[in-house]
Short mmCIF file of C-alpha atoms in Angstrom, two decimals:
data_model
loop_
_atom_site.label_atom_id
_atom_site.label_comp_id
_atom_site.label_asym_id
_atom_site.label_seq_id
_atom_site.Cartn_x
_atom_site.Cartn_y
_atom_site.Cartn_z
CA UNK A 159 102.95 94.87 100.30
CA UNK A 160 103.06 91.40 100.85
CA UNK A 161 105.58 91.10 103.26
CA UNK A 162 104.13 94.36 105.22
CA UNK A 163 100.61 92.50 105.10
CA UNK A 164 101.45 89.15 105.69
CA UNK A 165 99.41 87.93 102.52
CA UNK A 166 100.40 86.40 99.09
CA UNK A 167 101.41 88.57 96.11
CA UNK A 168 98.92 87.07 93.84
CA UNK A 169 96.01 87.55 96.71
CA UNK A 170 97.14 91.28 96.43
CA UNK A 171 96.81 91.17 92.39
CA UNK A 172 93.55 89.45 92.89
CA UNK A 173 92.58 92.54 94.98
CA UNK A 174 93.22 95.67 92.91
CA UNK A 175 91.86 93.41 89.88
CA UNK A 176 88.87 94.11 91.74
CA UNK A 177 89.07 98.02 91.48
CA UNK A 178 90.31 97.84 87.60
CA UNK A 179 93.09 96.28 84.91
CA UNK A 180 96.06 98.22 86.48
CA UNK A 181 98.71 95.91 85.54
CA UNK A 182 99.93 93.44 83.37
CA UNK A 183 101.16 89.75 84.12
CA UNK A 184 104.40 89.55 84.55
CA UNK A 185 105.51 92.98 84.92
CA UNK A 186 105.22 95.17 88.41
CA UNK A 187 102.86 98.12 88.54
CA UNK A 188 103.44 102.01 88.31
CA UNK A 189 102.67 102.95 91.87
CA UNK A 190 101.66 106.83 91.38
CA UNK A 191 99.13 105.74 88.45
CA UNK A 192 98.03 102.76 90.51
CA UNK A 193 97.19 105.68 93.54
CA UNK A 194 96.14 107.60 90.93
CA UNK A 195 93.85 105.61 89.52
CA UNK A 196 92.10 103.88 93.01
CA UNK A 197 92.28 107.50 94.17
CA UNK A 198 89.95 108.97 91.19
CA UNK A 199 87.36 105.82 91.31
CA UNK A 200 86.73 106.02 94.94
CA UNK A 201 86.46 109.51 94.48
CA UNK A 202 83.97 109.26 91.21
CA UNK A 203 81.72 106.31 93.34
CA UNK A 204 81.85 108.83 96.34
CA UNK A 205 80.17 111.88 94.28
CA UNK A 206 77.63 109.44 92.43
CA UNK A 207 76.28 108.29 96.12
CA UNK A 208 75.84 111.70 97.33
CA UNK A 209 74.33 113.13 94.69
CA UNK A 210 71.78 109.95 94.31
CA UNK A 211 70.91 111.16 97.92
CA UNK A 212 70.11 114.46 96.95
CA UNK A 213 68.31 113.20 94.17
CA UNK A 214 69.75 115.51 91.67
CA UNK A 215 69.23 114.16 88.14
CA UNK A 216 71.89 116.47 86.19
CA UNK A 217 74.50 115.55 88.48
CA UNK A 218 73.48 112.01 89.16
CA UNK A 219 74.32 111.89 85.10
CA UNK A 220 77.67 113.69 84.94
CA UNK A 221 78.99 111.26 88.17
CA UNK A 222 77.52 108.41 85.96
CA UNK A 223 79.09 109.59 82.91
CA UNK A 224 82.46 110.34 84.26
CA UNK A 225 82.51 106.86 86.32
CA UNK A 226 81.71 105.37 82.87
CA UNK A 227 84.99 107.14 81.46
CA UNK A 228 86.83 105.90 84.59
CA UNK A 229 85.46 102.35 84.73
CA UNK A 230 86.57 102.22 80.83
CA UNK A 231 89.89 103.21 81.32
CA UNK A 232 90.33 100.66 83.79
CA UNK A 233 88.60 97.59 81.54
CA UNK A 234 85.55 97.63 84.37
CA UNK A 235 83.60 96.77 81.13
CA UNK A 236 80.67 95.43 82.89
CA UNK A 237 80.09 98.08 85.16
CA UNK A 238 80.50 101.21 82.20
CA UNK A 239 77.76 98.87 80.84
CA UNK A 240 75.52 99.01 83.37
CA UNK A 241 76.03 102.56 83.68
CA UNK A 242 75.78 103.33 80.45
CA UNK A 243 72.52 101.53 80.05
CA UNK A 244 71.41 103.81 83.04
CA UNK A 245 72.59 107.14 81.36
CA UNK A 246 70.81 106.33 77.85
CA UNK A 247 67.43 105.26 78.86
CA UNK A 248 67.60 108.42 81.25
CA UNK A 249 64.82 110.94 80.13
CA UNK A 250 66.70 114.20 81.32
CA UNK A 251 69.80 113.41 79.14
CA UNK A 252 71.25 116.29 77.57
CA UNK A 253 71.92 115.98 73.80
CA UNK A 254 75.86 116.68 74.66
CA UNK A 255 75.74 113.90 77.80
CA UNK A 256 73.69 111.56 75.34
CA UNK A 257 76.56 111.50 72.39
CA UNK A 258 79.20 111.17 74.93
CA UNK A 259 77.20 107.98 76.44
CA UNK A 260 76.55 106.67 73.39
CA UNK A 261 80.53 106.91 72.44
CA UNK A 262 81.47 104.77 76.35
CA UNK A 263 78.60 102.37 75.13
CA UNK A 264 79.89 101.88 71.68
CA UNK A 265 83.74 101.23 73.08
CA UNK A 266 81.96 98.83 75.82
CA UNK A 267 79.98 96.81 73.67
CA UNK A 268 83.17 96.34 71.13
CA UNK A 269 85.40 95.98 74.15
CA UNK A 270 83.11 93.17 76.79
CA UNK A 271 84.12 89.15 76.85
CA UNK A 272 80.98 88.76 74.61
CA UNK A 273 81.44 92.04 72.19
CA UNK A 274 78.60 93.13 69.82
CA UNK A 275 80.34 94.58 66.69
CA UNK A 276 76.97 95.42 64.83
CA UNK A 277 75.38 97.53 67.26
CA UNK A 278 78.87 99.27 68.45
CA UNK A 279 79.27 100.08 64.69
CA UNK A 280 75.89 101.74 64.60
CA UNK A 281 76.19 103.42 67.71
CA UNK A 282 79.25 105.53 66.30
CA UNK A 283 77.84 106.22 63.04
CA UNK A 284 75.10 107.53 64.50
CA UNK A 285 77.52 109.66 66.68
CA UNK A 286 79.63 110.41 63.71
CA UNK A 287 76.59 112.00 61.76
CA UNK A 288 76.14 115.05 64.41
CA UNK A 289 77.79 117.75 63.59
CA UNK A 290 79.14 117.57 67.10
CA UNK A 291 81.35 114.55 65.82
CA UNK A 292 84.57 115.53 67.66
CA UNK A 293 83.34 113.29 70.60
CA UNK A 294 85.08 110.37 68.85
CA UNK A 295 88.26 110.35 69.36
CA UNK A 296 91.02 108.81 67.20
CA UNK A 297 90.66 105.81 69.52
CA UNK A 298 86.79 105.46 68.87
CA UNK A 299 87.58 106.57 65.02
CA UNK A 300 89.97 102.69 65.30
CA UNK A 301 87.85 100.69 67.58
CA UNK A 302 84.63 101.85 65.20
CA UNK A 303 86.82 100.94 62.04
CA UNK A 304 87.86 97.51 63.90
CA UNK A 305 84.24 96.58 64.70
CA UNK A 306 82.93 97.15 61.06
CA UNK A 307 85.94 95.01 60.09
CA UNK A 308 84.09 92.20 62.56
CA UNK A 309 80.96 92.28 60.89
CA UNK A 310 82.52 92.11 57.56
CA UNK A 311 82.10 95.47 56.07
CA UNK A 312 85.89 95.80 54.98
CA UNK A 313 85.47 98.64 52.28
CA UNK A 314 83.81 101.20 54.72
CA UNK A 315 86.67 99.80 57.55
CA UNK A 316 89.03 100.73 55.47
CA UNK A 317 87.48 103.96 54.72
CA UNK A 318 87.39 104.92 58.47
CA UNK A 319 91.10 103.70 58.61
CA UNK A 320 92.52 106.03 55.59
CA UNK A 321 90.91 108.93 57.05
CA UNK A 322 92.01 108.43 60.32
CA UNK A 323 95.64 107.04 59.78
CA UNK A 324 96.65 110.42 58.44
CA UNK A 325 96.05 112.48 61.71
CA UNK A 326 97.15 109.50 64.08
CA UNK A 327 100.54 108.13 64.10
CA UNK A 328 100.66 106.43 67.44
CA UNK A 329 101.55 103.04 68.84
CA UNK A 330 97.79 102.84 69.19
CA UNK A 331 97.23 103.39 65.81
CA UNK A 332 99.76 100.86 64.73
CA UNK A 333 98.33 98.45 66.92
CA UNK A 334 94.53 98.65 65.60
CA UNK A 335 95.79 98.80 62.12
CA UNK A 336 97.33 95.45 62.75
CA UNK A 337 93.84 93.58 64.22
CA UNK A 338 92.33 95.42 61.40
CA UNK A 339 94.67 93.98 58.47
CA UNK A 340 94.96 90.58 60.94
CA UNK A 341 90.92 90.15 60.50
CA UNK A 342 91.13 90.82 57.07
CA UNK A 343 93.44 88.44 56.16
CA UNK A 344 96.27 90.82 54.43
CA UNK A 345 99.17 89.66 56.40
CA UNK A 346 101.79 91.36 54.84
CA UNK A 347 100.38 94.72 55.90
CA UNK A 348 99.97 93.00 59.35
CA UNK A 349 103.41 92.12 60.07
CA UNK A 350 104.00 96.16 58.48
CA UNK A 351 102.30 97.64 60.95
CA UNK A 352 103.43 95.46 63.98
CA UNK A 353 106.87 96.37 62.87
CA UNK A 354 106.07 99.91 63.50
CA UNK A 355 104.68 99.38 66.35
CA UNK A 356 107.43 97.44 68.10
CA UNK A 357 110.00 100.48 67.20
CA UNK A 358 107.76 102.61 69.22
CA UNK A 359 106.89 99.67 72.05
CA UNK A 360 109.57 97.75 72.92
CA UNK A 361 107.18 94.87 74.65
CA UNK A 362 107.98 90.86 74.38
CA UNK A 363 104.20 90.66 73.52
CA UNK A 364 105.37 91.82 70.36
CA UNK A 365 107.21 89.16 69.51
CA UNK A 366 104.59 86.62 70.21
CA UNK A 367 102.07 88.65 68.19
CA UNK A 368 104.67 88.54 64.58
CA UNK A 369 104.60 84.66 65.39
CA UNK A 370 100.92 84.94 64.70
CA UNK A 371 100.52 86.73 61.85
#
């Protein structure tokens, strides 16, 4: 691209950083998920401006909800935020539309440059209490476990970690139990789970990060 364009490489980075965190330093990117990806949030931003011209208030909310999704995935964390913010103070919510916002704000708020443990805690809690509770998935079930770890409250952490550990046994998985046992100052368990996680992601990062524990 930078040779067809007749720009730098690292003014091309600079560029799709704009659209979302599609790559990693160092490495080259996956070309069909990088389409992929640029493809669906033009596509989500398209639908959210037409339907703000029609003024239709369900539909305004699902293109704001799914561009929440899509700016997550993509570590847009400051606009899911502001979107977010728009969805929940929005008086024609639908209880369904209103857990699933809460669960993108939650992730958001643990996820931003400045993150706000407490309140991401409470917002899944108060998620997890509904009977409608399969909106968090094992992700949220780690990244709620890892914020009350934050804030200091280690036994009900550790709570939310037994009961998710047994019905997740991905790299993910591995990789929050690690921050969580990290934070809480059990090494040994750290360097455990890191171990796992390396056989199942060979990364150099990996390395660095059993330097640190």
């Amino acid at each position: 691209l930078s040779e067809r364009m007749n720009v730098t490489a690292s003014q091309i980075r600079q560029d799709l950083n704009n659209f979302g965190g599609f790559g990693q330093q160092g490495y080259g990117y996956n070309v069909e998920y990088l389409y992929n990806e640029i493809a669906e949030l033009e596509a989500l931003e398209k639908a959210l401006e037409i339907y703000t011209k029609l003024d239709d208030e369900y539909y305004i909310n699902v293109a704001k909800l799914n561009l929440s999704r899509s700016y997550l995935n993509n570590c847009r964390y400051n606009d899911a935020l502001l979107l977010c913010e728009q969805l929940l103070s929005s008086s024609s919510l639908n209880e369904s539309m209103r857990l699933q916002s809460m669960v993108y704000y939650a992730f958001v708020l643990a996820s931003k440059n400045e993150p706000d443990y407490k309140t991401a805690s409470l917002y899944y809690e108060e998620v997890s209490s509904k009977q409608s509770a399969p909106f968090l998935s094992a992700q949220d079930y780690w990244m709620w476990a890892y914020s009350l770890s934050k804030t200091g409250e280690f036994i009900q952490s550790q709570q939310i970690v037994n009961q998710v550990k047994q019905i997740d046994t991905s790299g993910t998985a591995d990789y929050f139990r690690y921050l969580i046992a990290k934070n809480e100052n059990r090494p040994t368990e750290a360097f455990d789970c890191l171990e796992r996680f390396s056989a199942k992601n060979n990364d150099e990062v990996i390395q660095i990060l059993k330097q640190s524990v």
